[in-house]
Amino acid sequence: MIHRPVKNAAFRSEALDVTRLRADFPILGRRINGKPLIYLDSAASAQMPMAAIERMRRYQMEEHANVHRGVHSLSEIATNAYEDARRKVRLFLGAREDREIVFVRGATEAVNLVMHGYGRAFLGAGDEIVISALEHHSNIVPWQMLCQEKGAILRVIPMNDAGELLLDEYEKLFSARTRFVALAHVSNALGTVNPIAEMIRTAHRHGAPILIDGAQAAPHLPVNVQELDCDFYAFSGHKVYGPTGVGALYGKAALLEKMQPYQGGGDMILNVSFEHTDYNEIPFKFEAGTPAIAAAIGLGAALDYVGAVGLAQIAAHEHQLLSYATELLAAIPEVRIIGTARAKAGVISFEVGDVHPHDVGTLLNDEGIAIRAGHHCAQPVMQSYGVAATARASFGLYNTLAEVDALAAGIHKVKKVFG
C-alpha cells in the first residue's frame, strides 16, 4: 500500500521558521542507516542547540573553576555564571525569588528531594499521599518508599479510556488525613495535559501542599508558578533543549526553609563541629558538594534559546505536528492510538496491529526515524490499556510536517514487513 499524505492545507501553515531553527541543531544533519535523521524522541531527551553547546564549551575552556569557594577571578566568574543560570530558571518558571530555585540532577532527583526533605519530616503513619494513574515512575516510587517507611497510604486518581484524570474522583480521594499531592503536568506516556491549575486549587482547599512534575510540560507550555500557586515544581534540563545531568526544583521559600536537607556535605553548611552543624540558607542547603556547573550554565543558555523562539510559538507549532500526526496515524488500518485526551502536548503513543513496539522502533530506525519503544517508565499507564509497551513519537520545535509524513510512510513499511 502506498502512503499518501492527507491533503489538508491547514496543516501546511507552519507556526515557526523551522528550516532556520533546524540549522541551530547540528545533530539533525546526521544520517542514520544512510537516511536523514528524523528525530521523534524529544520526550526522552531533546536535542541541544549550538547556543547551549557553545556556552558550555566557553565555560570549560575559559571560565572553569569551582563555585562559591574562592576569591580568585575564575571562581568569581564561574559563580556569577552559575547564579545567573539560577536567575534564568527563576524567570522561566515565573518564581518570585532566586532562592526558591534549587539545582538538581533532574526531575527525578527533585521529587526525591521533596520526598526526603518534606515527606520524611512531616508525614507519619496513616497519612495519605495523592498521586495519579498517569505518573512516571519517578513520581510513584519515591512516594511508595515513603509509605513503606512511615506507614502512610498512597491514593491514586483514576483516569478514563482517553487518558484523562477523573476530577470528581480526585475530589473524593481527600480526607482528613490527606497530607500531600504529587501530579504530572503532562503525561510522558500519553501526552495528556492535566488541568493542574484546578487541581492545585483543590489540593489547597483541602490543606494539602502539591508538587507538580513538569518534566514534560516545560518544553511545550508556558509555566508561571506564582499564577499556578503550586508549592513545588520540577523539570529536567535535557527535556528543554539543555544538557543531561541538571534540572531544577522550584519550592515556595517558606516550605524550603522548614525542610530538612536532602544530602550532607560541603557548601550546604554554615558551621560544622563534631557536636553540631548549622545548615546554609536556601537554596544552598539542598546543593551539597560541587554542582554540575557547566550543565547549569548550559541549561541557562538553552532557556535563553527557548525564550527567544517563544514558548507560545513552539506550542502552536507542536500542536500542528500532533494534530497532523494524529490524523495520519488514525487513518492507517490496524494502528491504534493510545491516549486520546482532548488536551495533549507533543506526544503520540500507538500500536501497529500485533507488531511488538520494539520491532516497530527497529524497522523505523532502518528508515532513519528515531522513536521510543517500551513502557516509558509508566507501567501503570500501560497496564490501564492492557499493553506491555507502546511505540511513542514525540515532537520538538525542530520537527516538520514532512517528518510526520515519513513516520506514517515508515509505519506502512512496518505493516508490509509483518503483513
Short mmCIF file of C-alpha atoms in Angstrom, two decimals:
data_model
loop_
_atom_site.label_atom_id
_atom_site.label_comp_id
_atom_site.label_asym_id
_atom_site.label_seq_id
_atom_site.Cartn_x
_atom_site.Cartn_y
_atom_site.Cartn_z
CA MET A 1 0.00 0.00 0.00
CA ILE A 2 1.37 3.41 -0.97
CA HIS A 3 1.10 6.07 1.73
CA ARG A 4 -0.46 9.31 0.52
CA PRO A 5 -0.27 12.28 2.89
CA VAL A 6 -3.56 13.82 3.95
CA LYS A 7 -4.37 16.81 1.73
CA ASN A 8 -5.12 19.48 4.30
CA ALA A 9 -3.84 23.00 3.68
CA ALA A 10 -4.35 23.92 7.32
CA PHE A 11 -1.58 21.54 8.29
CA ARG A 12 0.79 23.16 5.81
CA SER A 13 0.87 26.53 7.57
CA GLU A 14 3.83 26.35 9.93
CA ALA A 15 3.95 28.40 13.15
CA LEU A 16 7.75 28.62 13.12
CA ASP A 17 10.53 29.07 10.60
CA VAL A 18 11.61 25.50 11.22
CA THR A 19 14.15 25.39 8.40
CA ARG A 20 16.07 28.24 10.03
CA LEU A 21 15.76 26.77 13.52
CA ARG A 22 16.94 23.31 12.42
CA ALA A 23 20.27 24.85 11.42
CA ASP A 24 20.82 25.59 15.13
CA PHE A 25 20.90 21.84 15.91
CA PRO A 26 23.98 20.27 14.30
CA ILE A 27 22.97 16.68 15.09
CA LEU A 28 19.97 16.98 12.78
CA GLY A 29 22.37 16.92 9.84
CA ARG A 30 23.36 13.33 10.62
CA ARG A 31 22.40 10.35 8.56
CA ILE A 32 21.28 7.09 10.17
CA ASN A 33 21.45 3.91 8.09
CA GLY A 34 22.07 6.10 5.08
CA LYS A 35 18.89 8.11 5.66
CA PRO A 36 18.49 11.65 7.02
CA LEU A 37 17.91 11.54 10.78
CA ILE A 38 14.29 12.11 11.74
CA TYR A 39 14.37 12.63 15.49
CA LEU A 40 10.99 11.94 17.09
CA ASP A 41 12.18 11.18 20.62
CA SER A 42 12.31 14.60 22.28
CA ALA A 43 10.16 13.44 25.20
CA ALA A 44 13.08 11.24 26.23
CA SER A 45 15.75 13.87 25.50
CA ALA A 46 15.52 16.91 23.30
CA GLN A 47 18.49 17.84 21.14
CA MET A 48 20.69 20.80 22.13
CA PRO A 49 21.10 23.97 20.07
CA MET A 50 24.57 25.27 19.27
CA ALA A 51 23.98 28.24 21.59
CA ALA A 52 23.88 25.91 24.61
CA ILE A 53 26.72 23.71 23.36
CA GLU A 54 28.96 26.70 22.72
CA ARG A 55 28.14 28.29 26.07
CA MET A 56 29.20 25.13 27.89
CA ARG A 57 32.31 24.92 25.73
CA ARG A 58 33.25 28.51 26.58
CA TYR A 59 32.82 27.83 30.28
CA GLN A 60 35.04 24.75 30.11
CA MET A 61 37.73 26.44 28.04
CA GLU A 62 37.79 29.93 29.57
CA GLU A 63 35.89 30.10 32.88
CA HIS A 64 36.16 26.79 34.68
CA ALA A 65 36.60 26.88 38.45
CA ASN A 66 34.62 25.74 41.48
CA VAL A 67 31.80 28.00 42.62
CA HIS A 68 31.10 29.67 45.97
CA ARG A 69 34.52 28.66 47.28
CA GLY A 70 37.12 31.08 46.06
CA VAL A 71 38.09 34.72 45.86
CA HIS A 72 40.17 34.37 42.71
CA SER A 73 38.87 35.71 39.41
CA LEU A 74 37.94 32.42 37.75
CA SER A 75 35.92 31.31 40.78
CA GLU A 76 34.05 34.60 40.80
CA ILE A 77 33.36 34.36 37.05
CA ALA A 78 32.13 30.77 37.40
CA THR A 79 29.98 31.64 40.41
CA ASN A 80 28.40 34.57 38.60
CA ALA A 81 27.62 32.41 35.57
CA TYR A 82 26.18 29.64 37.74
CA GLU A 83 23.99 32.02 39.74
CA ASP A 84 22.93 33.77 36.53
CA ALA A 85 21.66 30.40 35.33
CA ARG A 86 19.60 30.16 38.52
CA ARG A 87 18.12 33.58 37.73
CA LYS A 88 17.21 32.38 34.23
CA VAL A 89 15.41 29.35 35.67
CA ARG A 90 13.55 31.64 38.07
CA LEU A 91 12.40 33.82 35.17
CA PHE A 92 11.50 30.78 33.06
CA LEU A 93 9.22 29.46 35.82
CA GLY A 94 7.92 32.83 36.96
CA ALA A 95 9.14 32.31 40.52
CA ARG A 96 9.39 35.19 42.96
CA GLU A 97 12.97 34.77 44.21
CA ASP A 98 16.19 33.14 43.04
CA ARG A 99 16.44 31.36 46.39
CA GLU A 100 13.32 29.37 45.50
CA ILE A 101 15.26 27.59 42.72
CA VAL A 102 17.30 24.51 43.67
CA PHE A 103 19.58 22.94 41.08
CA VAL A 104 19.24 19.15 40.93
CA ARG A 105 20.24 16.38 38.51
CA GLY A 106 16.75 16.35 37.02
CA ALA A 107 13.06 15.99 37.86
CA THR A 108 13.65 12.57 39.42
CA GLU A 109 16.07 13.98 41.97
CA ALA A 110 13.73 16.92 42.58
CA VAL A 111 10.87 14.59 43.53
CA ASN A 112 13.18 12.57 45.77
CA LEU A 113 14.44 15.76 47.41
CA VAL A 114 10.88 16.78 48.31
CA MET A 115 10.03 13.28 49.49
CA HIS A 116 13.06 13.23 51.81
CA GLY A 117 13.06 16.87 52.83
CA TYR A 118 9.34 17.37 53.30
CA GLY A 119 7.72 13.93 53.34
CA ARG A 120 10.04 12.26 55.83
CA ALA A 121 9.86 15.30 58.11
CA PHE A 122 6.12 15.93 58.12
CA LEU A 123 4.25 12.73 57.19
CA GLY A 124 3.54 9.82 59.50
CA ALA A 125 1.57 6.59 59.89
CA GLY A 126 -1.91 6.77 58.41
CA ASP A 127 -1.26 9.98 56.48
CA GLU A 128 -2.28 9.92 52.84
CA ILE A 129 -0.50 10.96 49.63
CA VAL A 130 -2.45 11.50 46.40
CA ILE A 131 -0.88 10.79 43.00
CA SER A 132 -2.46 9.96 39.64
CA ALA A 133 -2.75 6.99 37.31
CA LEU A 134 -0.72 8.92 34.72
CA GLU A 135 2.51 9.29 36.67
CA HIS A 136 6.03 8.48 35.56
CA HIS A 137 7.77 6.01 37.87
CA SER A 138 9.81 8.89 39.30
CA ASN A 139 6.61 10.32 40.78
CA ILE A 140 5.40 6.96 42.08
CA VAL A 141 8.33 5.06 43.55
CA PRO A 142 9.61 7.79 45.94
CA TRP A 143 6.15 8.09 47.48
CA GLN A 144 5.87 4.31 47.76
CA MET A 145 9.20 4.31 49.58
CA LEU A 146 7.90 6.97 51.97
CA CYS A 147 4.70 5.00 52.58
CA GLN A 148 6.69 1.85 53.35
CA GLU A 149 8.92 3.75 55.77
CA LYS A 150 6.24 5.77 57.53
CA GLY A 151 3.15 3.61 57.22
CA ALA A 152 1.49 6.26 55.05
CA ILE A 153 -1.11 5.42 52.39
CA LEU A 154 -0.93 6.09 48.64
CA ARG A 155 -4.15 7.16 46.90
CA VAL A 156 -4.39 7.13 43.10
CA ILE A 157 -6.60 9.33 40.90
CA PRO A 158 -8.17 7.12 38.21
CA MET A 159 -8.36 8.02 34.53
CA ASN A 160 -10.80 7.33 31.70
CA ASP A 161 -10.13 5.46 28.46
CA ALA A 162 -8.93 8.64 26.77
CA GLY A 163 -6.19 9.08 29.38
CA GLU A 164 -7.86 11.96 31.22
CA LEU A 165 -7.94 12.15 35.00
CA LEU A 166 -11.36 11.90 36.65
CA LEU A 167 -11.61 15.12 38.63
CA ASP A 168 -14.74 14.08 40.55
CA GLU A 169 -12.85 11.02 41.79
CA TYR A 170 -9.86 13.23 42.65
CA GLU A 171 -12.06 15.32 44.91
CA LYS A 172 -13.38 12.20 46.63
CA LEU A 173 -9.87 10.98 47.50
CA PHE A 174 -9.28 13.79 50.00
CA SER A 175 -9.79 13.06 53.66
CA ALA A 176 -8.77 14.50 56.99
CA ARG A 177 -5.52 12.51 56.62
CA THR A 178 -4.50 13.83 53.18
CA ARG A 179 -1.10 15.42 53.64
CA PHE A 180 0.44 15.74 50.16
CA VAL A 181 -0.37 15.65 46.43
CA ALA A 182 2.08 14.93 43.58
CA LEU A 183 0.96 15.18 39.95
CA ALA A 184 2.37 15.28 36.44
CA HIS A 185 1.64 18.43 34.48
CA VAL A 186 1.86 16.46 31.21
CA SER A 187 1.91 12.67 30.86
CA ASN A 188 5.14 11.42 29.32
CA ALA A 189 3.47 8.25 28.02
CA LEU A 190 0.29 9.74 26.53
CA GLY A 191 0.86 13.48 26.26
CA THR A 192 -2.25 14.29 28.33
CA VAL A 193 -2.16 17.84 29.69
CA ASN A 194 -3.67 17.75 33.16
CA PRO A 195 -5.77 20.68 34.42
CA ILE A 196 -3.27 21.42 37.13
CA ALA A 197 -4.47 24.93 37.97
CA GLU A 198 -7.81 23.49 39.04
CA MET A 199 -6.15 20.51 40.73
CA ILE A 200 -3.81 22.78 42.70
CA ARG A 201 -6.79 24.78 43.95
CA THR A 202 -8.49 21.57 45.03
CA ALA A 203 -5.44 20.39 46.96
CA HIS A 204 -5.09 23.74 48.72
CA ARG A 205 -8.78 23.81 49.57
CA HIS A 206 -8.12 20.60 51.49
CA GLY A 207 -4.98 21.98 53.09
CA ALA A 208 -2.51 19.78 51.17
CA PRO A 209 0.70 21.07 49.55
CA ILE A 210 1.22 19.93 45.98
CA LEU A 211 4.22 19.07 43.81
CA ILE A 212 3.95 19.30 40.02
CA ASP A 213 6.25 17.16 37.87
CA GLY A 214 6.78 19.49 34.93
CA ALA A 215 9.38 17.45 33.04
CA GLN A 216 7.11 17.06 30.00
CA ALA A 217 5.39 20.44 30.30
CA ALA A 218 8.40 22.76 30.48
CA PRO A 219 9.45 22.20 26.81
CA HIS A 220 5.92 22.72 25.49
CA LEU A 221 3.90 25.10 27.67
CA PRO A 222 4.47 28.46 29.35
CA VAL A 223 4.64 27.96 33.14
CA ASN A 224 4.18 30.55 35.87
CA VAL A 225 4.44 29.01 39.31
CA GLN A 226 3.16 32.11 41.05
CA GLU A 227 -0.01 32.13 38.98
CA LEU A 228 -0.43 28.38 39.44
CA ASP A 229 0.29 28.72 43.17
CA CYS A 230 1.89 25.26 43.25
CA ASP A 231 4.11 24.53 46.23
CA PHE A 232 6.78 22.69 44.24
CA TYR A 233 7.53 22.40 40.51
CA ALA A 234 10.22 20.19 38.97
CA PHE A 235 11.72 19.89 35.50
CA SER A 236 14.75 18.39 33.74
CA GLY A 237 17.23 20.31 31.61
CA HIS A 238 17.57 17.69 28.89
CA LYS A 239 13.85 17.81 28.11
CA VAL A 240 14.00 21.54 27.41
CA TYR A 241 16.92 21.56 24.93
CA GLY A 242 19.59 21.64 27.66
CA PRO A 243 22.20 19.14 28.82
CA THR A 244 21.64 15.97 30.81
CA GLY A 245 22.51 15.81 34.48
CA VAL A 246 20.85 19.06 35.52
CA GLY A 247 17.36 20.26 36.33
CA ALA A 248 15.59 22.48 38.78
CA LEU A 249 13.18 22.33 41.67
CA TYR A 250 11.05 25.33 42.48
CA GLY A 251 9.76 25.43 46.04
CA LYS A 252 7.98 28.13 47.96
CA ALA A 253 10.57 29.72 50.23
CA ALA A 254 8.55 29.11 53.41
CA LEU A 255 8.41 25.38 52.67
CA LEU A 256 12.05 25.06 51.63
CA GLU A 257 13.16 26.82 54.80
CA LYS A 258 11.45 24.30 57.07
CA MET A 259 12.52 21.23 55.11
CA GLN A 260 15.45 19.07 56.17
CA PRO A 261 18.45 18.80 53.80
CA TYR A 262 18.42 16.00 51.27
CA GLN A 263 22.19 15.37 51.42
CA GLY A 264 25.01 16.44 53.69
CA GLY A 265 28.44 17.71 52.69
CA GLY A 266 30.26 20.78 51.54
CA ASP A 267 28.55 24.04 50.58
CA MET A 268 25.27 23.17 52.33
CA ILE A 269 26.61 24.22 55.74
CA LEU A 270 27.40 27.41 57.64
CA ASN A 271 29.28 25.90 60.59
CA VAL A 272 30.38 22.36 61.41
CA SER A 273 31.67 20.88 64.63
CA PHE A 274 31.70 17.34 65.92
CA GLU A 275 28.76 18.23 68.13
CA HIS A 276 26.55 20.20 65.74
CA THR A 277 26.11 21.53 62.19
CA ASP A 278 24.33 24.72 61.15
CA TYR A 279 22.88 24.42 57.66
CA ASN A 280 23.25 27.02 54.94
CA GLU A 281 20.38 29.22 53.79
CA ILE A 282 18.15 28.18 50.91
CA PRO A 283 18.70 27.11 48.21
CA PHE A 284 22.25 26.16 49.13
CA LYS A 285 21.33 23.79 51.95
CA PHE A 286 19.94 21.49 49.24
CA GLU A 287 23.01 21.66 46.97
CA ALA A 288 25.64 19.60 48.76
CA GLY A 289 29.04 19.26 47.10
CA THR A 290 30.30 20.62 43.83
CA PRO A 291 27.33 21.11 41.49
CA ALA A 292 27.07 20.43 37.77
CA ILE A 293 28.38 23.90 36.95
CA ALA A 294 28.81 23.54 33.19
CA ALA A 295 25.44 21.81 32.85
CA ALA A 296 23.64 24.52 34.82
CA ILE A 297 25.23 27.22 32.64
CA GLY A 298 24.22 25.22 29.55
CA LEU A 299 20.68 24.97 30.86
CA GLY A 300 20.60 28.73 31.25
CA ALA A 301 21.68 29.14 27.63
CA ALA A 302 19.05 26.63 26.48
CA LEU A 303 16.35 28.58 28.31
CA ASP A 304 17.58 31.75 26.61
CA TYR A 305 17.19 29.98 23.29
CA VAL A 306 13.69 28.72 24.06
CA GLY A 307 12.71 32.18 25.24
CA ALA A 308 13.98 33.75 22.04
CA VAL A 309 11.99 31.31 19.90
CA GLY A 310 8.93 31.74 22.13
CA LEU A 311 7.11 29.01 24.06
CA ALA A 312 3.74 30.11 22.68
CA GLN A 313 5.09 29.72 19.13
CA ILE A 314 6.66 26.37 19.99
CA ALA A 315 3.35 25.17 21.46
CA ALA A 316 1.43 26.24 18.36
CA HIS A 317 3.91 24.51 16.06
CA GLU A 318 3.87 21.29 18.07
CA HIS A 319 0.07 21.35 18.14
CA GLN A 320 0.12 21.40 14.33
CA LEU A 321 2.50 18.45 14.29
CA LEU A 322 0.45 16.47 16.80
CA SER A 323 -2.85 17.15 15.04
CA TYR A 324 -1.40 16.16 11.70
CA ALA A 325 0.23 13.01 13.09
CA THR A 326 -3.00 12.02 14.82
CA GLU A 327 -4.96 12.34 11.57
CA LEU A 328 -2.39 10.43 9.55
CA LEU A 329 -1.91 7.57 12.01
CA ALA A 330 -5.62 7.22 12.75
CA ALA A 331 -6.19 6.65 9.03
CA ILE A 332 -3.80 3.68 8.89
CA PRO A 333 -5.60 0.34 9.34
CA GLU A 334 -4.53 -1.62 12.43
CA VAL A 335 -2.87 1.40 14.04
CA ARG A 336 -4.30 2.12 17.48
CA ILE A 337 -3.52 5.44 19.12
CA ILE A 338 -3.09 5.03 22.87
CA GLY A 339 -4.28 8.13 24.72
CA THR A 340 -6.81 10.39 23.04
CA ALA A 341 -7.24 13.15 25.61
CA ARG A 342 -8.75 16.41 24.42
CA ALA A 343 -5.73 18.33 25.73
CA LYS A 344 -2.39 16.88 24.66
CA ALA A 345 1.16 18.11 24.17
CA GLY A 346 3.84 16.80 21.85
CA VAL A 347 3.38 13.02 22.25
CA ILE A 348 1.58 10.30 20.31
CA SER A 349 1.71 6.70 21.54
CA PHE A 350 0.49 3.93 19.29
CA GLU A 351 0.38 0.23 18.41
CA VAL A 352 0.70 -1.31 14.95
CA GLY A 353 -1.51 -4.38 14.98
CA ASP A 354 0.20 -7.24 16.77
CA VAL A 355 3.71 -5.99 15.96
CA HIS A 356 5.80 -5.56 19.10
CA PRO A 357 6.72 -1.89 19.69
CA HIS A 358 10.41 -2.82 19.75
CA ASP A 359 10.07 -4.24 16.23
CA VAL A 360 8.24 -1.09 15.15
CA GLY A 361 11.06 1.02 16.55
CA THR A 362 13.75 -1.13 14.96
CA LEU A 363 12.21 -1.01 11.49
CA LEU A 364 11.61 2.74 11.73
CA ASN A 365 15.25 3.15 12.73
CA ASP A 366 16.17 1.44 9.45
CA GLU A 367 14.48 4.44 7.81
CA GLY A 368 16.44 6.90 9.95
CA ILE A 369 13.44 7.57 12.22
CA ALA A 370 14.12 7.67 15.96
CA ILE A 371 11.14 6.93 18.19
CA ARG A 372 10.85 5.42 21.67
CA ALA A 373 9.51 1.90 22.26
CA GLY A 374 8.75 0.44 25.68
CA HIS A 375 6.74 1.19 28.79
CA HIS A 376 8.16 4.72 29.03
CA CYS A 377 8.73 4.36 32.79
CA ALA A 378 4.96 4.40 33.16
CA GLN A 379 3.99 0.75 33.61
CA PRO A 380 0.71 1.51 35.43
CA VAL A 381 -0.39 3.52 32.37
CA MET A 382 0.45 0.60 30.10
CA GLN A 383 -1.49 -1.77 32.39
CA SER A 384 -4.53 0.51 32.16
CA TYR A 385 -4.60 -0.09 28.40
CA GLY A 386 -3.81 -3.79 28.61
CA VAL A 387 -0.45 -3.46 26.88
CA ALA A 388 3.13 -4.05 27.97
CA ALA A 389 4.55 -1.28 25.79
CA THR A 390 3.80 1.21 23.04
CA ALA A 391 5.65 2.95 20.27
CA ARG A 392 5.91 6.69 21.01
CA ALA A 393 6.70 9.57 18.70
CA SER A 394 7.33 12.90 20.39
CA PHE A 395 7.88 16.29 18.84
CA GLY A 396 10.14 19.25 19.35
CA LEU A 397 10.43 22.71 17.88
CA TYR A 398 12.70 21.38 15.10
CA ASN A 399 10.33 18.75 13.68
CA THR A 400 8.50 19.21 10.41
CA LEU A 401 5.28 18.07 8.80
CA ALA A 402 7.38 16.23 6.21
CA GLU A 403 8.88 14.19 9.03
CA VAL A 404 5.38 13.24 10.15
CA ASP A 405 4.73 12.08 6.59
CA ALA A 406 7.90 9.97 6.80
CA LEU A 407 6.72 8.45 10.09
CA ALA A 408 3.42 7.41 8.52
CA ALA A 409 5.22 6.01 5.48
CA GLY A 410 7.55 4.09 7.79
CA ILE A 411 4.59 2.57 9.64
CA HIS A 412 3.20 1.36 6.31
CA LYS A 413 6.55 -0.34 5.68
CA VAL A 414 6.35 -1.97 9.12
CA LYS A 415 2.92 -3.33 8.23
CA LYS A 416 4.21 -4.63 4.91
CA VAL A 417 7.10 -6.49 6.62
CA PHE A 418 4.76 -8.11 9.12
CA GLY A 419 1.81 -8.45 6.76
#
